[in-house]
Amino acid sequence: MSLDGAHGSGGQPHAHGNGTIYASGQQNGAVASPPPPTYLTHRLRLNPNSDHKPDTYEDLELDFSPLVFSSLERYLPPNLLPQPRDVKVNYMREILLRYYPESERVRLQKHREYRQKIISNYQRLHRELYTMHASNFFVPSFLKAINENTEQAFRNIMSEPSPGIFTFEMLQPRFCEMLLAEVENFEKWVHETKFRIMRPNTMNKYGAVLDDFGLETMLDKLMEDFIRPISKVFFPEVGGSTLDAHHGFVLEYGMDRDVDLGFHVDDAEVTLNVCLGKQFSGGELFFRGVRCEKHVNTETQAGEIFDYSHVPGHAVLHRGRHRHGARATTSGNRINFLLWCRSSVFRELRKYQKDFSSWCKECQCERKERQRQSVAATKLEFLRREGKAAS
């Protein structure tokens, strides 16, 4: 995927002809529609058109998530925005196909087939979970903040016990109970049918991917309508305003499940982590500072150490690159719902960046050190010239 911040011809699509109406040549003088435009380059603008309202793509059978197309549309060249939806789809699809290598596209196709096999055979327990019902899912204080959609409204319901880590009450007990029951029902179906499922990640042996058995659409709405507005305010430097893809799953901890989780970062720009229950002790999250890929294994600095104890229904929201882990669950069973939120735009832009001092603590330190050395060198040169002048 290539990007171009220019507004000139270098970053714009090129149509056949001079843009005039094509005459049909018919005797009655009727005017025919021009052929669909073709493009010599497929480029996105560096900055989005914030005034443009994107089309919806949820009714189309597409290779990629409909949210990806809606998100990318704001970055299309200006003269492409008024084009018919199918023209914009083809343009964005060409970009996405170059972005994903063939091996990745084959993997995605196999995963779609795997997911469809599950959805076709699994009998849902609580059908109301599969469509977003905000008033039944979320506590009133959370809904009120989302409806007001201001930084102050969000801060009114949130605590920020450590920089970049936000905690707040989010899910109603009834929703937690239904989601727990649905996951248990799915696990029972997996056991009875001996269906081999993919676990949420390479670090956990227990848990389930919620998208794989039909909750993808509901979780898309959760990310788009509820997490993205908050992330736009608190995580703009990591693509919080352009979140367009997600990975939703539950993890299960206990003596007969995964016990703890090692030190790691998430494959996400923003992570939502909500405890569903049940009865447990231990299992605290520990955080150790935000790092880019280059500095992920550097030492923890003063002020970056923070531990969080889970409360059912309460959420933790943080950057995916915030290093963290989970301590041992010493008794009972703890089940957590996680939503990894991703931005395809931010990931593309990140390829061309070397300095992440807007959010990586180690990049900040290196930048300050470079500035210090530059000031010292300038001062030394000034003193040297003053000495020469005096002599």
PDB file of N, CA, C and O in Angstrom, residues 321-357:
ATOM      1  N   ARG A 321       0.770  -1.923  22.655  1.00  0.00           N
ATOM      2  CA  ARG A 321       2.214  -1.971  22.868  1.00  0.00           C
ATOM      3  C   ARG A 321       2.602  -1.713  24.321  1.00  0.00           C
ATOM      4  O   ARG A 321       3.788  -1.597  24.625  1.00  0.00           O
ATOM      5  N   HIS A 322       1.619  -1.627  25.209  1.00  0.00           N
ATOM      6  CA  HIS A 322       1.911  -1.470  26.641  1.00  0.00           C
ATOM      7  C   HIS A 322       2.277  -2.856  27.183  1.00  0.00           C
ATOM      8  O   HIS A 322       1.436  -3.754  27.242  1.00  0.00           O
ATOM      9  N   ARG A 323       3.519  -3.040  27.559  1.00  0.00           N
ATOM     10  CA  ARG A 323       3.999  -4.362  27.993  1.00  0.00           C
ATOM     11  C   ARG A 323       3.266  -4.788  29.261  1.00  0.00           C
ATOM     12  O   ARG A 323       3.133  -4.009  30.213  1.00  0.00           O
ATOM     13  N   HIS A 324       2.819  -6.055  29.267  1.00  0.00           N
ATOM     14  CA  HIS A 324       2.035  -6.520  30.411  1.00  0.00           C
ATOM     15  C   HIS A 324       2.036  -8.044  30.484  1.00  0.00           C
ATOM     16  O   HIS A 324       2.539  -8.737  29.592  1.00  0.00           O
ATOM     17  N   GLY A 325       1.462  -8.553  31.542  1.00  0.00           N
ATOM     18  CA  GLY A 325       1.306  -9.984  31.745  1.00  0.00           C
ATOM     19  C   GLY A 325       0.262 -10.211  32.825  1.00  0.00           C
ATOM     20  O   GLY A 325      -0.311  -9.250  33.363  1.00  0.00           O
ATOM     21  N   ALA A 326      -0.008 -11.468  33.148  1.00  0.00           N
ATOM     22  CA  ALA A 326      -0.997 -11.808  34.178  1.00  0.00           C
ATOM     23  C   ALA A 326      -0.362 -12.735  35.211  1.00  0.00           C
ATOM     24  O   ALA A 326       0.251 -13.748  34.861  1.00  0.00           O
ATOM     25  N   ARG A 327      -0.528 -12.370  36.475  1.00  0.00           N
ATOM     26  CA  ARG A 327      -0.018 -13.218  37.554  1.00  0.00           C
ATOM     27  C   ARG A 327      -0.896 -14.458  37.706  1.00  0.00           C
ATOM     28  O   ARG A 327      -1.997 -14.527  37.150  1.00  0.00           O
ATOM     29  N   ALA A 328      -0.421 -15.409  38.460  1.00  0.00           N
ATOM     30  CA  ALA A 328      -1.124 -16.685  38.618  1.00  0.00           C
ATOM     31  C   ALA A 328      -2.495 -16.489  39.268  1.00  0.00           C
ATOM     32  O   ALA A 328      -2.636 -15.725  40.234  1.00  0.00           O
ATOM     33  N   THR A 329      -3.496 -17.161  38.705  1.00  0.00           N
ATOM     34  CA  THR A 329      -4.807 -17.254  39.347  1.00  0.00           C
ATOM     35  C   THR A 329      -4.705 -18.370  40.375  1.00  0.00           C
ATOM     36  O   THR A 329      -4.553 -19.542  40.023  1.00  0.00           O
ATOM     37  N   THR A 330      -4.746 -18.015  41.645  1.00  0.00           N
ATOM     38  CA  THR A 330      -4.404 -18.965  42.717  1.00  0.00           C
ATOM     39  C   THR A 330      -5.570 -19.837  43.164  1.00  0.00           C
ATOM     40  O   THR A 330      -5.354 -20.875  43.777  1.00  0.00           O
ATOM     41  N   SER A 331      -6.808 -19.420  42.878  1.00  0.00           N
ATOM     42  CA  SER A 331      -7.967 -20.254  43.191  1.00  0.00           C
ATOM     43  C   SER A 331      -9.138 -19.856  42.311  1.00  0.00           C
ATOM     44  O   SER A 331      -9.206 -18.721  41.816  1.00  0.00           O
ATOM     45  N   GLY A 332     -10.071 -20.792  42.114  1.00  0.00           N
ATOM     46  CA  GLY A 332     -11.245 -20.519  41.307  1.00  0.00           C
ATOM     47  C   GLY A 332     -10.948 -20.422  39.826  1.00  0.00           C
ATOM     48  O   GLY A 332      -9.906 -20.888  39.347  1.00  0.00           O
ATOM     49  N   ASN A 333     -11.855 -19.802  39.089  1.00  0.00           N
ATOM     50  CA  ASN A 333     -11.718 -19.640  37.644  1.00  0.00           C
ATOM     51  C   ASN A 333     -11.965 -18.191  37.260  1.00  0.00           C
ATOM     52  O   ASN A 333     -12.941 -17.570  37.699  1.00  0.00           O
ATOM     53  N   ARG A 334     -11.075 -17.666  36.442  1.00  0.00           N
ATOM     54  CA  ARG A 334     -11.198 -16.295  35.943  1.00  0.00           C
ATOM     55  C   ARG A 334     -11.320 -16.341  34.427  1.00  0.00           C
ATOM     56  O   ARG A 334     -10.483 -16.928  33.749  1.00  0.00           O
ATOM     57  N   ILE A 335     -12.381 -15.709  33.909  1.00  0.00           N
ATOM     58  CA  ILE A 335     -12.600 -15.634  32.461  1.00  0.00           C
ATOM     59  C   ILE A 335     -12.633 -14.170  32.061  1.00  0.00           C
ATOM     60  O   ILE A 335     -13.380 -13.380  32.644  1.00  0.00           O
ATOM     61  N   ASN A 336     -11.821 -13.818  31.076  1.00  0.00           N
ATOM     62  CA  ASN A 336     -11.742 -12.436  30.598  1.00  0.00           C
ATOM     63  C   ASN A 336     -12.084 -12.353  29.126  1.00  0.00           C
ATOM     64  O   ASN A 336     -11.712 -13.236  28.337  1.00  0.00           O
ATOM     65  N   PHE A 337     -12.788 -11.294  28.777  1.00  0.00           N
ATOM     66  CA  PHE A 337     -13.106 -10.975  27.384  1.00  0.00           C
ATOM     67  C   PHE A 337     -12.121  -9.914  26.902  1.00  0.00           C
ATOM     68  O   PHE A 337     -11.923  -8.895  27.559  1.00  0.00           O
ATOM     69  N   LEU A 338     -11.493 -10.176  25.763  1.00  0.00           N
ATOM     70  CA  LEU A 338     -10.534  -9.226  25.194  1.00  0.00           C
ATOM     71  C   LEU A 338     -10.911  -8.870  23.771  1.00  0.00           C
ATOM     72  O   LEU A 338     -11.374  -9.727  23.007  1.00  0.00           O
ATOM     73  N   LEU A 339     -10.706  -7.614  23.448  1.00  0.00           N
ATOM     74  CA  LEU A 339     -10.911  -7.134  22.090  1.00  0.00           C
ATOM     75  C   LEU A 339      -9.652  -6.389  21.665  1.00  0.00           C
ATOM     76  O   LEU A 339      -9.347  -5.313  22.185  1.00  0.00           O
ATOM     77  N   TRP A 340      -8.895  -7.011  20.748  1.00  0.00           N
ATOM     78  CA  TRP A 340      -7.726  -6.354  20.172  1.00  0.00           C
ATOM     79  C   TRP A 340      -8.218  -5.512  18.997  1.00  0.00           C
ATOM     80  O   TRP A 340      -8.775  -6.038  18.022  1.00  0.00           O
ATOM     81  N   CYS A 341      -8.013  -4.204  19.073  1.00  0.00           N
ATOM     82  CA  CYS A 341      -8.477  -3.288  18.035  1.00  0.00           C
ATOM     83  C   CYS A 341      -7.285  -2.806  17.211  1.00  0.00           C
ATOM     84  O   CYS A 341      -6.276  -2.368  17.769  1.00  0.00           O
ATOM     85  N   ARG A 342      -7.429  -2.843  15.880  1.00  0.00           N
ATOM     86  CA  ARG A 342      -6.313  -2.565  14.988  1.00  0.00           C
ATOM     87  C   ARG A 342      -6.668  -1.496  13.975  1.00  0.00           C
ATOM     88  O   ARG A 342      -7.839  -1.320  13.619  1.00  0.00           O
ATOM     89  N   SER A 343      -5.648  -0.803  13.495  1.00  0.00           N
ATOM     90  CA  SER A 343      -5.820   0.229  12.468  1.00  0.00           C
ATOM     91  C   SER A 343      -4.910  -0.087  11.291  1.00  0.00           C
ATOM     92  O   SER A 343      -3.681  -0.040  11.412  1.00  0.00           O
ATOM     93  N   SER A 344      -5.498  -0.404  10.138  1.00  0.00           N
ATOM     94  CA  SER A 344      -4.686  -0.703   8.949  1.00  0.00           C
ATOM     95  C   SER A 344      -3.945   0.545   8.473  1.00  0.00           C
ATOM     96  O   SER A 344      -2.834   0.449   7.957  1.00  0.00           O
ATOM     97  N   VAL A 345      -4.550   1.719   8.655  1.00  0.00           N
ATOM     98  CA  VAL A 345      -3.897   2.966   8.247  1.00  0.00           C
ATOM     99  C   VAL A 345      -2.657   3.215   9.095  1.00  0.00           C
ATOM    100  O   VAL A 345      -1.569   3.509   8.575  1.00  0.00           O
ATOM    101  N   PHE A 346      -2.779   3.087  10.415  1.00  0.00           N
ATOM    102  CA  PHE A 346      -1.633   3.310  11.294  1.00  0.00           C
ATOM    103  C   PHE A 346      -0.523   2.309  10.998  1.00  0.00           C
ATOM    104  O   PHE A 346       0.663   2.662  10.989  1.00  0.00           O
ATOM    105  N   ARG A 347      -0.868   1.070  10.731  1.00  0.00           N
ATOM    106  CA  ARG A 347       0.145   0.050  10.467  1.00  0.00           C
ATOM    107  C   ARG A 347       0.914   0.350   9.187  1.00  0.00           C
ATOM    108  O   ARG A 347       2.110   0.060   9.103  1.00  0.00           O
ATOM    109  N   GLU A 348       0.237   0.924   8.204  1.00  0.00           N
ATOM    110  CA  GLU A 348       0.943   1.293   6.974  1.00  0.00           C
ATOM    111  C   GLU A 348       1.859   2.477   7.230  1.00  0.00           C
ATOM    112  O   GLU A 348       3.018   2.477   6.810  1.00  0.00           O
ATOM    113  N   LEU A 349       1.361   3.480   7.938  1.00  0.00           N
ATOM    114  CA  LEU A 349       2.185   4.648   8.231  1.00  0.00           C
ATOM    115  C   LEU A 349       3.389   4.281   9.081  1.00  0.00           C
ATOM    116  O   LEU A 349       4.471   4.857   8.940  1.00  0.00           O
ATOM    117  N   ARG A 350       3.218   3.324   9.960  1.00  0.00           N
ATOM    118  CA  ARG A 350       4.295   2.918  10.872  1.00  0.00           C
ATOM    119  C   ARG A 350       5.508   2.381  10.124  1.00  0.00           C
ATOM    120  O   ARG A 350       6.638   2.460  10.620  1.00  0.00           O
ATOM    121  N   LYS A 351       5.283   1.858   8.912  1.00  0.00           N
ATOM    122  CA  LYS A 351       6.396   1.316   8.129  1.00  0.00           C
ATOM    123  C   LYS A 351       7.424   2.382   7.783  1.00  0.00           C
ATOM    124  O   LYS A 351       8.599   2.081   7.580  1.00  0.00           O
ATOM    125  N   TYR A 352       6.980   3.631   7.699  1.00  0.00           N
ATOM    126  CA  TYR A 352       7.854   4.705   7.244  1.00  0.00           C
ATOM    127  C   TYR A 352       8.393   5.544   8.408  1.00  0.00           C
ATOM    128  O   TYR A 352       9.068   6.538   8.178  1.00  0.00           O
ATOM    129  N   GLN A 353       8.095   5.137   9.629  1.00  0.00           N
ATOM    130  CA  GLN A 353       8.555   5.870  10.794  1.00  0.00           C
ATOM    131  C   GLN A 353       9.704   5.136  11.475  1.00  0.00           C
ATOM    132  O   GLN A 353       9.754   3.910  11.481  1.00  0.00           O
ATOM    133  N   LYS A 354      10.610   5.906  12.047  1.00  0.00           N
ATOM    134  CA  LYS A 354      11.713   5.343  12.820  1.00  0.00           C
ATOM    135  C   LYS A 354      11.667   5.798  14.277  1.00  0.00           C
ATOM    136  O   LYS A 354      12.168   5.116  15.154  1.00  0.00           O
ATOM    137  N   ASP A 355      11.067   6.951  14.505  1.00  0.00           N
ATOM    138  CA  ASP A 355      10.999   7.530  15.845  1.00  0.00           C
ATOM    139  C   ASP A 355       9.555   7.499  16.332  1.00  0.00           C
ATOM    140  O   ASP A 355       8.662   8.055  15.695  1.00  0.00           O
ATOM    141  N   PHE A 356       9.320   6.825  17.456  1.00  0.00           N
ATOM    142  CA  PHE A 356       7.979   6.733  18.028  1.00  0.00           C
ATOM    143  C   PHE A 356       7.919   7.430  19.383  1.00  0.00           C
ATOM    144  O   PHE A 356       7.283   6.962  20.316  1.00  0.00           O
ATOM    145  N   SER A 357       8.614   8.574  19.470  1.00  0.00           N
ATOM    146  CA  SER A 357       8.702   9.259  20.754  1.00  0.00           C
ATOM    147  C   SER A 357       7.375   9.852  21.206  1.00  0.00           C
ATOM    148  O   SER A 357       7.258  10.298  22.342  1.00  0.00           O
TER     149      SER A 357
END
